[in-house]
Amino acid sequence: MSKTDWPLWEVFIRPRRGLAHTHAGSLHAPDAEMALRNARDLYTRRQEGVSIWVVPAAGITASSPDEKDSFFEPAADKVYRHPTFYDVPEGVAHL
Amino acid sequence: MYGNDFTTEPPEQPGARSLLDQVADAERDLQDAARSDRAGQAGDDYFMSVINADQKIEPRDWMPDKYRKNLIRQIAQHAHSEIIGMQPEGNWISRAPSLKRKAILLAKVQDEAGHGLYLYAAAETLGIDRAELSDMLIDGRQKYSSIFNYPTLTWADVGAIGWLVDGAAIVNQVPLCRASYGPYARAMIRVCKEESFHQRQGYEILYTLAHGTPEQKAMAQDAVDRWWYPSLAMFGPPDGDSTHSEQSMLWKIKRFSNDELRQRFVDMCVGQAEILGLDLPDPGLRWNEEKQQHDYTQPDYDELFRVIKGNGPCNRDRIAHRRAAHEGGQWVRDAAEAYAKKKTGVAAA
Ligand SMILES: [Fe+2]
Ligand SMILES: [Fe+2]
C-alpha cells in the first residue's frame, strides 16, 4: 500500500554551546533540508538543542559488535598509555 | 502570553513528582550500567548475561529471534497507540474553550505524534520498515491501545484523558525506561519526561471544571465516570489470562505484571480524585489496612476483549480516519520525493 520510500536519517543534537553533538534518534525525509526541519520539530520541541546534524543512515559505516573484542583488543595491553602507569618520585610537583 | 492564566500554579498532584524521579533514576542507572560494559562473545549466554546485569542490548548485537519479534510487536503497538491517540483529543482542538487551552492541547497532540515517531524509529533499529508498520496498523494486522476506541463527548473528556489515560500510560511506561533494549529504553525516557505535562494539564482542566459552576462540575464528574474503567482496562487482562508475560519479564521488556501496575494506578488516583473533589465511580473502592492498598472493582474484561476485537464505539472511525489521512497525504509525499530527485539531478549535472 505504501509506496513512499524516503531515506532514513540519523539525527545528532548539540544540547548547548560547548557540548558535542550526540545521537538523538532517526527519521525519514526525502532530502537533507526536510530532514533538518523534521528533526527540529521532532527532537527539539523543548529547546533541547542549539545545533542539529542530519546524516543519511546509509552513509554510516559501523564497526561490528561481533568483532568487538579483536577490533578493540590491541588497546587493552597498552597500559603505558595512561599516566597512572608511571611512578612519580615523591615530592615532584606540576607533573 | 495568553493572559495571566499561564502563570497560576496548577494544583499539587500527589504521586506525580515521584514518577518523574523514577524516570530520572532509570536514566542515571542506564548511564551507570554503561560504564561497566562487559566483554564476551555472541550467543544466548552472553545475551542473557547482559540482560541479567541490567545492561542494554543494542541494535547490532546478537539477539534471539523471538526477542526481536516480541519487541517489534510491543514497540509497534505502542507507537500505533500514540498515533491513533491523537484522534480523540484532536477532536477538541478547534473547540477548546480558550486560546490558552487550545495552545496547550495542540502542543500535547503534537507530542503524541512525536512519541509515535520516536517509537517507530526504535522499532526500525530491529530491522522492520516504518512504511510496513503503518500498513499493518491500517489493515488491522497490528493493534493499538483499546482506550482510543472510546469517544470524547465533552470538553471534560479532554481533562479526563490527560489525567486518567495519560496517567495510566505513565504508570505503564515508567518501568519501560529500564527495558533491556537500548533504543527502546532511551525513547521511553524521552516519552515519560514529556508525558508528565500531559497528565498535569488534564488534571488542571478537571480541577478548574470541578471548581466552576454546578453544570461544569457535573460535566467533569460525568467524564470521570465514563473514563475510569476503560483506563483500568489499559493495563490489560488480569495476570492469570495474560499471554507474553513470563518470557517478557525474563527479557526485561516488561517489568511488572498487569495487576501490579493497575493496583499502583488505583492507589495513586484515589488521593488525586479527593483533591479534585470528584468521585471515582466504584462503590467497592476502600482502603485495605492489612494489605496497605485499596480494594477496588475490576473493569469489565469482556468489554475489553470486545473492543480489542474491533467492536468498541469508535474502532472503525479511528482506522478510517488514519487511512484517509495517510492516503490523502500521498500526493505531498510524492511531491517531496519528486522535488528531492530533481534537486539531486541538478546537483549532479
Ligand atoms: Fe504519548
Ligand atoms: Fe501523552
Tab-separated table of C-alpha atoms and ligand atoms in Angstrom:
chain	number	residue	atom	x	y	z
A	1	MET	CA	0.000	0.000	0.000
A	2	SER	CA	2.731	2.495	0.952
A	3	LYS	CA	4.842	3.468	-1.988
A	4	THR	CA	6.909	6.201	-0.386
A	5	ASP	CA	10.494	5.218	0.161
A	6	TRP	CA	12.192	8.123	1.879
A	7	PRO	CA	15.724	7.514	3.145
A	8	LEU	CA	16.491	7.199	6.847
A	9	TRP	CA	18.478	9.991	8.515
A	10	GLU	CA	20.301	9.819	11.831
A	11	VAL	CA	19.906	12.934	13.963
A	12	PHE	CA	22.618	14.429	16.170
A	13	ILE	CA	21.989	17.339	18.501
A	14	ARG	CA	24.261	19.762	20.335
A	15	PRO	CA	22.339	20.495	23.515
A	16	ARG	CA	24.232	23.637	24.433
A	17	ARG	CA	27.204	25.637	23.232
A	18	GLY	CA	30.365	23.902	24.406
A	19	LEU	CA	28.972	20.359	24.236
A	20	ALA	CA	29.436	17.839	21.424
A	21	HIS	CA	26.607	16.692	19.152
A	22	THR	CA	25.086	13.443	20.401
A	23	HIS	CA	22.830	10.946	18.697
A	24	ALA	CA	19.153	11.651	19.395
A	25	GLY	CA	17.344	9.222	17.088
A	26	SER	CA	16.372	8.913	13.465
A	27	LEU	CA	13.657	9.879	10.997
A	28	HIS	CA	12.621	9.567	7.361
A	29	ALA	CA	12.748	12.527	4.984
A	30	PRO	CA	13.019	12.988	1.213
A	31	ASP	CA	16.091	15.224	1.396
A	32	ALA	CA	18.558	16.797	3.809
A	33	GLU	CA	16.676	20.055	4.133
A	34	MET	CA	13.424	18.348	5.076
A	35	ALA	CA	15.324	16.016	7.390
A	36	LEU	CA	16.684	19.038	9.227
A	37	ARG	CA	13.261	20.638	9.578
A	38	ASN	CA	11.643	17.410	10.697
A	39	ALA	CA	14.447	16.854	13.192
A	40	ARG	CA	13.792	20.277	14.663
A	41	ASP	CA	10.090	19.502	15.096
A	42	LEU	CA	10.688	16.002	16.382
A	43	TYR	CA	13.697	16.305	18.672
A	44	THR	CA	13.835	19.931	19.839
A	45	ARG	CA	10.269	20.838	20.806
A	46	ARG	CA	11.534	21.918	24.235
A	47	GLN	CA	14.741	23.708	23.272
A	48	GLU	CA	16.801	20.534	23.601
A	49	GLY	CA	19.352	21.811	21.100
A	50	VAL	CA	21.215	24.753	19.620
A	51	SER	CA	22.517	22.852	16.587
A	52	ILE	CA	21.408	19.797	14.600
A	53	TRP	CA	23.245	17.448	12.238
A	54	VAL	CA	21.375	15.041	9.983
A	55	VAL	CA	23.328	12.226	8.354
A	56	PRO	CA	21.995	9.712	5.822
A	57	ALA	CA	21.926	6.406	7.729
A	58	ALA	CA	23.208	4.680	4.600
A	59	GLY	CA	26.342	6.815	4.808
A	60	ILE	CA	27.390	5.476	8.185
A	61	THR	CA	29.897	2.650	8.366
A	62	ALA	CA	29.822	0.938	11.742
A	63	SER	CA	32.169	-1.491	13.450
A	64	SER	CA	30.600	-4.877	14.051
A	65	PRO	CA	29.711	-5.891	17.618
A	66	ASP	CA	30.811	-9.467	16.754
A	67	GLU	CA	34.365	-8.283	16.217
A	68	LYS	CA	34.267	-6.026	19.217
A	69	ASP	CA	36.983	-7.969	21.017
A	70	SER	CA	39.510	-8.435	18.244
A	71	PHE	CA	38.843	-4.932	16.973
A	72	PHE	CA	39.428	-3.069	20.208
A	73	GLU	CA	41.749	-5.533	21.956
A	74	PRO	CA	45.027	-4.067	20.698
A	75	ALA	CA	44.490	-1.117	23.035
A	76	ALA	CA	43.892	-3.274	26.095
A	77	ASP	CA	47.526	-4.241	26.853
A	78	LYS	CA	48.976	-0.779	26.431
A	79	VAL	CA	48.651	0.386	29.971
A	80	TYR	CA	51.652	2.677	29.444
A	81	ARG	CA	49.329	4.992	27.511
A	82	HIS	CA	47.823	6.078	30.824
A	83	PRO	CA	49.572	8.462	33.191
A	84	THR	CA	48.820	6.157	36.142
A	85	PHE	CA	51.327	3.637	34.697
A	86	TYR	CA	54.278	5.773	35.782
A	87	ASP	CA	55.905	6.038	39.190
A	88	VAL	CA	56.325	9.594	40.200
A	89	PRO	CA	59.042	10.164	42.839
A	90	GLU	CA	57.739	11.731	45.996
A	91	GLY	CA	57.883	15.472	46.138
A	92	VAL	CA	57.717	16.072	42.361
A	93	ALA	CA	55.263	18.879	41.650
A	94	HIS	CA	53.439	20.029	38.496
A	95	LEU	CA	53.842	16.646	36.715
B	1	MET	CA	1.312	35.382	26.573
B	2	TYR	CA	-2.347	34.351	26.677
B	3	GLY	CA	-3.242	36.212	29.901
B	4	ASN	CA	-2.273	35.527	33.494
B	5	ASP	CA	-3.758	32.060	33.371
B	6	PHE	CA	-0.397	30.684	32.319
B	7	THR	CA	1.351	31.787	35.483
B	8	THR	CA	-1.083	30.340	38.027
B	9	GLU	CA	0.380	27.226	39.606
B	10	PRO	CA	-1.505	24.021	38.838
B	11	PRO	CA	-2.695	22.246	41.998
B	12	GLU	CA	-0.193	19.840	43.520
B	13	GLN	CA	-0.845	16.348	42.303
B	14	PRO	CA	0.061	13.529	44.690
B	15	GLY	CA	2.406	10.965	43.172
B	16	ALA	CA	3.396	12.928	40.071
B	17	ARG	CA	6.742	14.045	41.387
B	18	SER	CA	7.789	10.537	42.293
B	19	LEU	CA	7.101	9.298	38.750
B	20	LEU	CA	9.466	11.879	37.283
B	21	ASP	CA	12.002	10.863	39.923
B	22	GLN	CA	11.716	7.277	38.752
B	23	VAL	CA	12.416	8.343	35.174
B	24	ALA	CA	15.483	10.252	36.349
B	25	ASP	CA	16.627	7.187	38.320
B	26	ALA	CA	16.241	4.951	35.263
B	27	GLU	CA	18.278	7.391	33.188
B	28	ARG	CA	21.042	7.516	35.791
B	29	ASP	CA	21.150	3.726	36.114
B	30	LEU	CA	21.360	3.404	32.333
B	31	GLN	CA	24.441	5.616	32.367
B	32	ASP	CA	25.943	3.764	35.347
B	33	ALA	CA	25.437	0.363	33.747
B	34	ALA	CA	27.025	1.639	30.548
B	35	ARG	CA	30.229	2.383	32.463
B	36	SER	CA	30.815	-1.305	33.167
B	37	ASP	CA	30.463	-2.648	29.626
B	38	ARG	CA	31.347	-6.345	29.523
B	39	ALA	CA	33.428	-8.381	27.145
B	40	GLY	CA	32.152	-11.684	25.761
B	41	GLN	CA	31.004	-13.434	22.612
B	42	ALA	CA	27.823	-13.932	20.609
B	43	GLY	CA	25.169	-16.423	21.666
B	44	ASP	CA	22.424	-16.852	24.179
B	45	ASP	CA	24.599	-16.854	27.290
B	46	TYR	CA	26.189	-13.543	26.532
B	47	PHE	CA	22.812	-12.103	25.627
B	48	MET	CA	21.255	-13.218	28.913
B	49	SER	CA	24.281	-12.157	30.939
B	50	VAL	CA	23.987	-8.625	29.547
B	51	ILE	CA	20.303	-8.542	30.442
B	52	ASN	CA	20.834	-10.003	33.896
B	53	ALA	CA	23.439	-7.333	34.604
B	54	ASP	CA	20.774	-4.701	33.722
B	55	GLN	CA	22.768	-3.624	30.720
B	56	LYS	CA	21.369	-2.785	27.323
B	57	ILE	CA	21.141	-4.849	24.163
B	58	GLU	CA	21.977	-2.603	21.196
B	59	PRO	CA	20.704	-2.835	17.592
B	60	ARG	CA	23.502	-4.852	16.001
B	61	ASP	CA	24.020	-7.223	18.949
B	62	TRP	CA	23.048	-10.838	18.566
B	63	MET	CA	19.563	-11.489	19.967
B	64	PRO	CA	17.132	-14.417	19.870
B	65	ASP	CA	14.614	-14.196	17.056
B	66	LYS	CA	11.711	-14.245	19.461
B	67	TYR	CA	13.152	-11.326	21.435
B	68	ARG	CA	13.344	-9.326	18.223
B	69	LYS	CA	9.815	-10.281	17.159
B	70	ASN	CA	8.301	-9.626	20.567
B	71	LEU	CA	9.969	-6.249	20.766
B	72	ILE	CA	8.824	-5.235	17.295
B	73	ARG	CA	5.251	-6.181	18.194
B	74	GLN	CA	5.383	-4.369	21.545
B	75	ILE	CA	7.079	-1.200	20.295
B	76	ALA	CA	4.890	-1.027	17.182
B	77	GLN	CA	1.697	-1.442	19.180
B	78	HIS	CA	2.875	1.337	21.453
B	79	ALA	CA	3.754	3.592	18.506
B	80	HIS	CA	0.370	2.947	16.875
B	81	SER	CA	-1.350	3.875	20.152
B	82	GLU	CA	0.421	7.236	20.191
B	83	ILE	CA	-0.636	7.895	16.592
B	84	ILE	CA	-4.281	6.815	16.970
B	85	GLY	CA	-4.326	8.513	20.380
B	86	MET	CA	-4.135	11.895	18.650
B	87	GLN	CA	-7.673	11.472	17.306
B	88	PRO	CA	-9.917	11.607	20.403
B	89	GLU	CA	-8.212	14.781	21.614
B	90	GLY	CA	-7.704	16.241	18.161
B	91	ASN	CA	-11.494	16.259	18.042
B	92	TRP	CA	-11.483	19.145	20.545
B	93	ILE	CA	-8.637	21.340	19.277
B	94	SER	CA	-10.954	23.548	17.216
B	95	ARG	CA	-13.438	23.809	20.095
B	96	ALA	CA	-11.126	24.354	23.065
B	97	PRO	CA	-12.731	26.884	25.444
B	98	SER	CA	-9.862	29.410	25.329
B	99	LEU	CA	-6.765	30.241	23.316
B	100	LYS	CA	-4.628	29.064	26.219
B	101	ARG	CA	-6.312	25.651	26.333
B	102	LYS	CA	-6.090	25.390	22.562
B	103	ALA	CA	-2.349	26.095	22.533
B	104	ILE	CA	-1.811	23.514	25.293
B	105	LEU	CA	-3.911	20.843	23.603
B	106	LEU	CA	-2.194	21.446	20.296
B	107	ALA	CA	1.200	21.022	21.983
B	108	LYS	CA	0.043	17.819	23.663
B	109	VAL	CA	-1.280	16.256	20.473
B	110	GLN	CA	1.953	17.254	18.723
B	111	ASP	CA	3.889	15.474	21.479
B	112	GLU	CA	1.868	12.306	20.857
B	113	ALA	CA	2.870	12.421	17.182
B	114	GLY	CA	6.460	12.799	18.375
B	115	HIS	CA	6.118	9.806	20.710
B	116	GLY	CA	4.824	7.706	17.840
B	117	LEU	CA	7.825	8.693	15.723
B	118	TYR	CA	10.426	8.071	18.489
B	119	LEU	CA	8.965	4.606	18.846
B	120	TYR	CA	8.789	3.854	15.112
B	121	ALA	CA	12.453	4.880	14.950
B	122	ALA	CA	13.274	2.475	17.809
B	123	ALA	CA	11.352	-0.333	16.067
B	124	GLU	CA	13.227	0.299	12.821
B	125	THR	CA	16.544	-0.431	14.539
B	126	LEU	CA	15.234	-4.013	14.838
B	127	GLY	CA	15.068	-4.341	11.058
B	128	ILE	CA	11.444	-3.530	10.279
B	129	ASP	CA	10.397	-0.751	7.940
B	130	ARG	CA	8.224	2.110	9.157
B	131	ALA	CA	6.113	2.080	5.986
B	132	GLU	CA	5.330	-1.557	6.673
B	133	LEU	CA	4.341	-0.752	10.259
B	134	SER	CA	1.970	1.988	9.023
B	135	ASP	CA	0.395	-0.503	6.640
B	136	MET	CA	-0.026	-3.079	9.385
B	137	LEU	CA	-1.848	-0.522	11.533
B	138	ILE	CA	-4.187	0.482	8.721
B	139	ASP	CA	-5.032	-3.037	7.600
B	140	GLY	CA	-5.525	-4.257	11.170
B	141	ARG	CA	-2.622	-6.719	11.359
B	142	GLN	CA	-1.270	-4.822	14.367
B	143	LYS	CA	-3.200	-3.347	17.261
B	144	TYR	CA	-3.234	-0.140	19.270
B	145	SER	CA	-4.469	0.509	22.788
B	146	SER	CA	-8.191	-0.163	23.087
B	147	ILE	CA	-8.715	3.014	25.135
B	148	PHE	CA	-8.634	5.160	21.999
B	149	ASN	CA	-11.772	3.486	20.697
B	150	TYR	CA	-13.883	5.496	23.129
B	151	PRO	CA	-15.382	8.835	22.029
B	152	THR	CA	-14.672	12.276	23.515
B	153	LEU	CA	-18.166	13.632	24.095
B	154	THR	CA	-17.445	16.811	26.077
B	155	TRP	CA	-14.564	19.165	26.808
B	156	ALA	CA	-14.215	17.495	30.215
B	157	ASP	CA	-13.196	14.308	28.392
B	158	VAL	CA	-10.003	16.081	27.354
B	159	GLY	CA	-9.309	16.608	31.060
B	160	ALA	CA	-10.186	13.016	31.932
B	161	ILE	CA	-7.943	11.675	29.157
B	162	GLY	CA	-4.992	13.740	30.364
B	163	TRP	CA	-5.462	12.759	33.982
B	164	LEU	CA	-6.527	9.108	33.673
B	165	VAL	CA	-5.401	7.882	30.247
B	166	ASP	CA	-2.043	9.634	30.197
B	167	GLY	CA	-1.777	8.817	33.914
B	168	ALA	CA	-2.272	5.103	33.282
B	169	ALA	CA	0.094	5.269	30.322
B	170	ILE	CA	2.781	6.789	32.549
B	171	VAL	CA	2.391	4.074	35.189
B	172	ASN	CA	2.754	1.527	32.387
B	173	GLN	CA	5.648	3.292	30.729
B	174	VAL	CA	7.889	4.434	33.561
B	175	PRO	CA	9.140	0.852	34.160
B	176	LEU	CA	9.882	0.592	30.418
B	177	CYS	CA	12.535	3.290	30.843
B	178	ARG	CA	14.511	0.299	32.192
B	179	ALA	CA	13.728	-2.016	29.267
B	180	SER	CA	16.663	-4.166	28.180
B	181	TYR	CA	16.694	-2.893	24.589
B	182	GLY	CA	18.725	0.323	24.434
B	183	PRO	CA	16.861	2.296	21.739
B	184	TYR	CA	13.524	1.436	23.376
B	185	ALA	CA	14.662	2.435	26.876
B	186	ARG	CA	16.067	5.724	25.584
B	187	ALA	CA	12.880	6.502	23.646
B	188	MET	CA	10.792	5.750	26.729
B	189	ILE	CA	12.842	8.102	28.897
B	190	ARG	CA	12.099	10.874	26.413
B	191	VAL	CA	8.432	9.949	26.233
B	192	CYS	CA	7.939	9.790	30.003
B	193	LYS	CA	9.560	13.167	30.593
B	194	GLU	CA	7.086	14.710	28.159
B	195	GLU	CA	4.084	12.773	29.466
B	196	SER	CA	4.045	14.421	32.852
B	197	PHE	CA	2.891	17.702	31.327
B	198	HIS	CA	0.084	15.800	29.598
B	199	GLN	CA	-1.195	14.414	32.845
B	200	ARG	CA	-0.960	17.727	34.656
B	201	GLN	CA	-2.797	19.716	32.003
B	202	GLY	CA	-5.640	17.184	32.139
B	203	TYR	CA	-5.737	17.339	35.908
B	204	GLU	CA	-5.842	21.123	35.755
B	205	ILE	CA	-8.769	21.066	33.295
B	206	LEU	CA	-10.752	18.808	35.636
B	207	TYR	CA	-9.784	20.838	38.688
B	208	THR	CA	-10.976	24.025	37.009
B	209	LEU	CA	-14.276	22.454	35.954
B	210	ALA	CA	-14.794	20.804	39.351
B	211	HIS	CA	-14.443	24.230	40.995
B	212	GLY	CA	-16.674	26.006	38.471
B	213	THR	CA	-20.454	26.080	38.122
B	214	PRO	CA	-22.547	23.057	39.187
B	215	GLU	CA	-23.003	22.218	35.485
B	216	GLN	CA	-19.259	22.290	34.907
B	217	LYS	CA	-18.645	20.101	37.922
B	218	ALA	CA	-21.299	17.646	36.703
B	219	MET	CA	-19.595	17.553	33.307
B	220	ALA	CA	-16.266	16.744	34.953
B	221	GLN	CA	-17.858	14.010	37.065
B	222	ASP	CA	-19.544	12.506	34.007
B	223	ALA	CA	-16.224	12.357	32.166
B	224	VAL	CA	-14.514	10.640	35.105
B	225	ASP	CA	-17.434	8.186	35.335
B	226	ARG	CA	-17.000	7.193	31.696
B	227	TRP	CA	-13.193	7.052	31.579
B	228	TRP	CA	-12.390	5.342	34.883
B	229	TYR	CA	-12.993	1.697	33.967
B	230	PRO	CA	-11.623	1.887	30.403
B	231	SER	CA	-8.465	3.418	31.976
B	232	LEU	CA	-8.178	0.493	34.399
B	233	ALA	CA	-8.544	-1.848	31.418
B	234	MET	CA	-5.494	-0.193	29.783
B	235	PHE	CA	-3.265	-2.377	31.962
B	236	GLY	CA	-4.514	-5.416	30.063
B	237	PRO	CA	-6.171	-8.632	31.165
B	238	PRO	CA	-5.680	-9.932	34.713
B	239	ASP	CA	-2.361	-11.712	35.309
B	240	GLY	CA	-3.895	-15.179	35.007
B	241	ASP	CA	-5.067	-14.519	31.432
B	242	SER	CA	-2.127	-12.520	30.165
B	243	THR	CA	-0.135	-14.002	27.268
B	244	HIS	CA	3.502	-12.998	26.520
B	245	SER	CA	4.141	-12.161	30.160
B	246	GLU	CA	6.631	-14.589	31.642
B	247	GLN	CA	9.190	-14.562	28.843
B	248	SER	CA	8.904	-10.776	28.545
B	249	MET	CA	9.677	-10.419	32.253
B	250	LEU	CA	12.753	-12.622	31.861
B	251	TRP	CA	13.902	-10.495	28.948
B	252	LYS	CA	13.136	-7.327	30.881
B	253	ILE	CA	10.921	-5.850	28.202
B	254	LYS	CA	8.119	-5.952	30.743
B	255	ARG	CA	8.965	-5.361	34.381
B	256	PHE	CA	5.743	-5.571	36.408
B	257	SER	CA	2.578	-7.600	35.992
B	258	ASN	CA	-0.657	-6.054	34.703
B	259	ASP	CA	-2.324	-6.353	38.094
B	260	GLU	CA	0.610	-4.814	39.967
B	261	LEU	CA	0.556	-1.767	37.707
B	262	ARG	CA	-3.229	-1.463	37.863
B	263	GLN	CA	-3.072	-1.502	41.660
B	264	ARG	CA	-0.380	1.169	41.637
B	265	PHE	CA	-2.571	3.335	39.415
B	266	VAL	CA	-5.661	2.954	41.621
B	267	ASP	CA	-3.665	3.813	44.749
B	268	MET	CA	-2.322	6.952	43.044
B	269	CYS	CA	-5.691	8.128	41.743
B	270	VAL	CA	-7.648	7.949	44.987
B	271	GLY	CA	-5.874	10.876	46.631
B	272	GLN	CA	-5.845	12.839	43.374
B	273	ALA	CA	-9.628	12.426	42.971
B	274	GLU	CA	-10.173	13.664	46.518
B	275	ILE	CA	-8.309	16.888	45.808
B	276	LEU	CA	-10.339	17.309	42.612
B	277	GLY	CA	-13.500	16.916	44.669
B	278	LEU	CA	-14.741	14.253	42.229
B	279	ASP	CA	-15.814	10.670	42.913
B	280	LEU	CA	-14.318	7.579	41.353
B	281	PRO	CA	-17.319	5.530	40.161
B	282	ASP	CA	-16.586	2.469	42.273
B	283	PRO	CA	-18.760	1.646	45.309
B	284	GLY	CA	-16.309	-1.147	46.186
B	285	LEU	CA	-13.329	1.212	46.493
B	286	ARG	CA	-11.894	1.233	50.022
B	287	TRP	CA	-8.572	1.260	51.835
B	288	ASN	CA	-7.429	-2.159	52.963
B	289	GLU	CA	-5.385	-1.607	56.110
B	290	GLU	CA	-3.986	-5.121	56.112
B	291	LYS	CA	-2.734	-5.057	52.530
B	292	GLN	CA	-1.820	-1.345	52.678
B	293	GLN	CA	-3.559	-0.786	49.358
B	294	HIS	CA	-7.040	-0.111	48.006
B	295	ASP	CA	-9.604	-2.769	47.241
B	296	TYR	CA	-11.365	-1.879	44.000
B	297	THR	CA	-13.749	-3.274	41.402
B	298	GLN	CA	-12.107	-4.779	38.321
B	299	PRO	CA	-13.023	-3.352	34.911
B	300	ASP	CA	-15.292	-5.386	32.629
B	301	TYR	CA	-12.790	-7.583	30.785
B	302	ASP	CA	-15.441	-8.930	28.414
B	303	GLU	CA	-15.880	-5.355	27.242
B	304	LEU	CA	-12.102	-5.012	26.891
B	305	PHE	CA	-11.946	-8.073	24.632
B	306	ARG	CA	-14.906	-6.848	22.599
B	307	VAL	CA	-13.142	-3.549	21.995
B	308	ILE	CA	-9.827	-5.251	21.199
B	309	LYS	CA	-11.618	-7.477	18.674
B	310	GLY	CA	-12.792	-4.341	16.848
B	311	ASN	CA	-16.217	-3.742	18.339
B	312	GLY	CA	-15.697	-0.694	20.531
B	313	PRO	CA	-17.643	2.524	19.923
B	314	CYS	CA	-15.067	4.083	17.553
B	315	ASN	CA	-12.811	1.311	16.152
B	316	ARG	CA	-13.903	1.681	12.541
B	317	ASP	CA	-13.830	5.503	12.671
B	318	ARG	CA	-10.296	5.563	14.026
B	319	ILE	CA	-8.884	3.345	11.301
B	320	ALA	CA	-10.925	5.002	8.553
B	321	HIS	CA	-9.589	8.380	9.684
B	322	ARG	CA	-5.996	7.125	9.779
B	323	ARG	CA	-6.354	5.583	6.335
B	324	ALA	CA	-7.854	8.782	4.892
B	325	ALA	CA	-5.055	10.893	6.392
B	326	HIS	CA	-2.412	8.512	5.057
B	327	GLU	CA	-3.866	8.221	1.570
B	328	GLY	CA	-4.766	11.896	1.425
B	329	GLY	CA	-1.139	12.770	2.188
B	330	GLN	CA	0.263	10.611	-0.590
B	331	TRP	CA	0.463	13.486	-3.094
B	332	VAL	CA	2.520	15.510	-0.593
B	333	ARG	CA	4.967	12.652	-0.125
B	334	ASP	CA	5.132	12.125	-3.891
B	335	ALA	CA	5.802	15.814	-4.496
B	336	ALA	CA	8.537	15.953	-1.856
B	337	GLU	CA	10.164	12.874	-3.337
B	338	ALA	CA	9.978	14.243	-6.881
B	339	TYR	CA	11.483	17.537	-5.724
B	340	ALA	CA	14.326	15.744	-3.924
B	341	LYS	CA	15.069	13.708	-7.082
B	342	LYS	CA	15.014	16.808	-9.250
B	343	LYS	CA	17.458	18.585	-6.937
B	344	THR	CA	19.925	15.669	-6.917
B	345	GLY	CA	19.650	15.634	-10.708
B	346	VAL	CA	20.504	19.323	-10.890
B	347	ALA	CA	23.406	18.913	-8.454
B	348	ALA	CA	24.817	16.003	-10.481
B	349	ALA	CA	24.541	17.816	-13.815
C	1	FE	FE	2.369	9.815	24.473
C	2	FE	FE	0.500	11.698	26.430
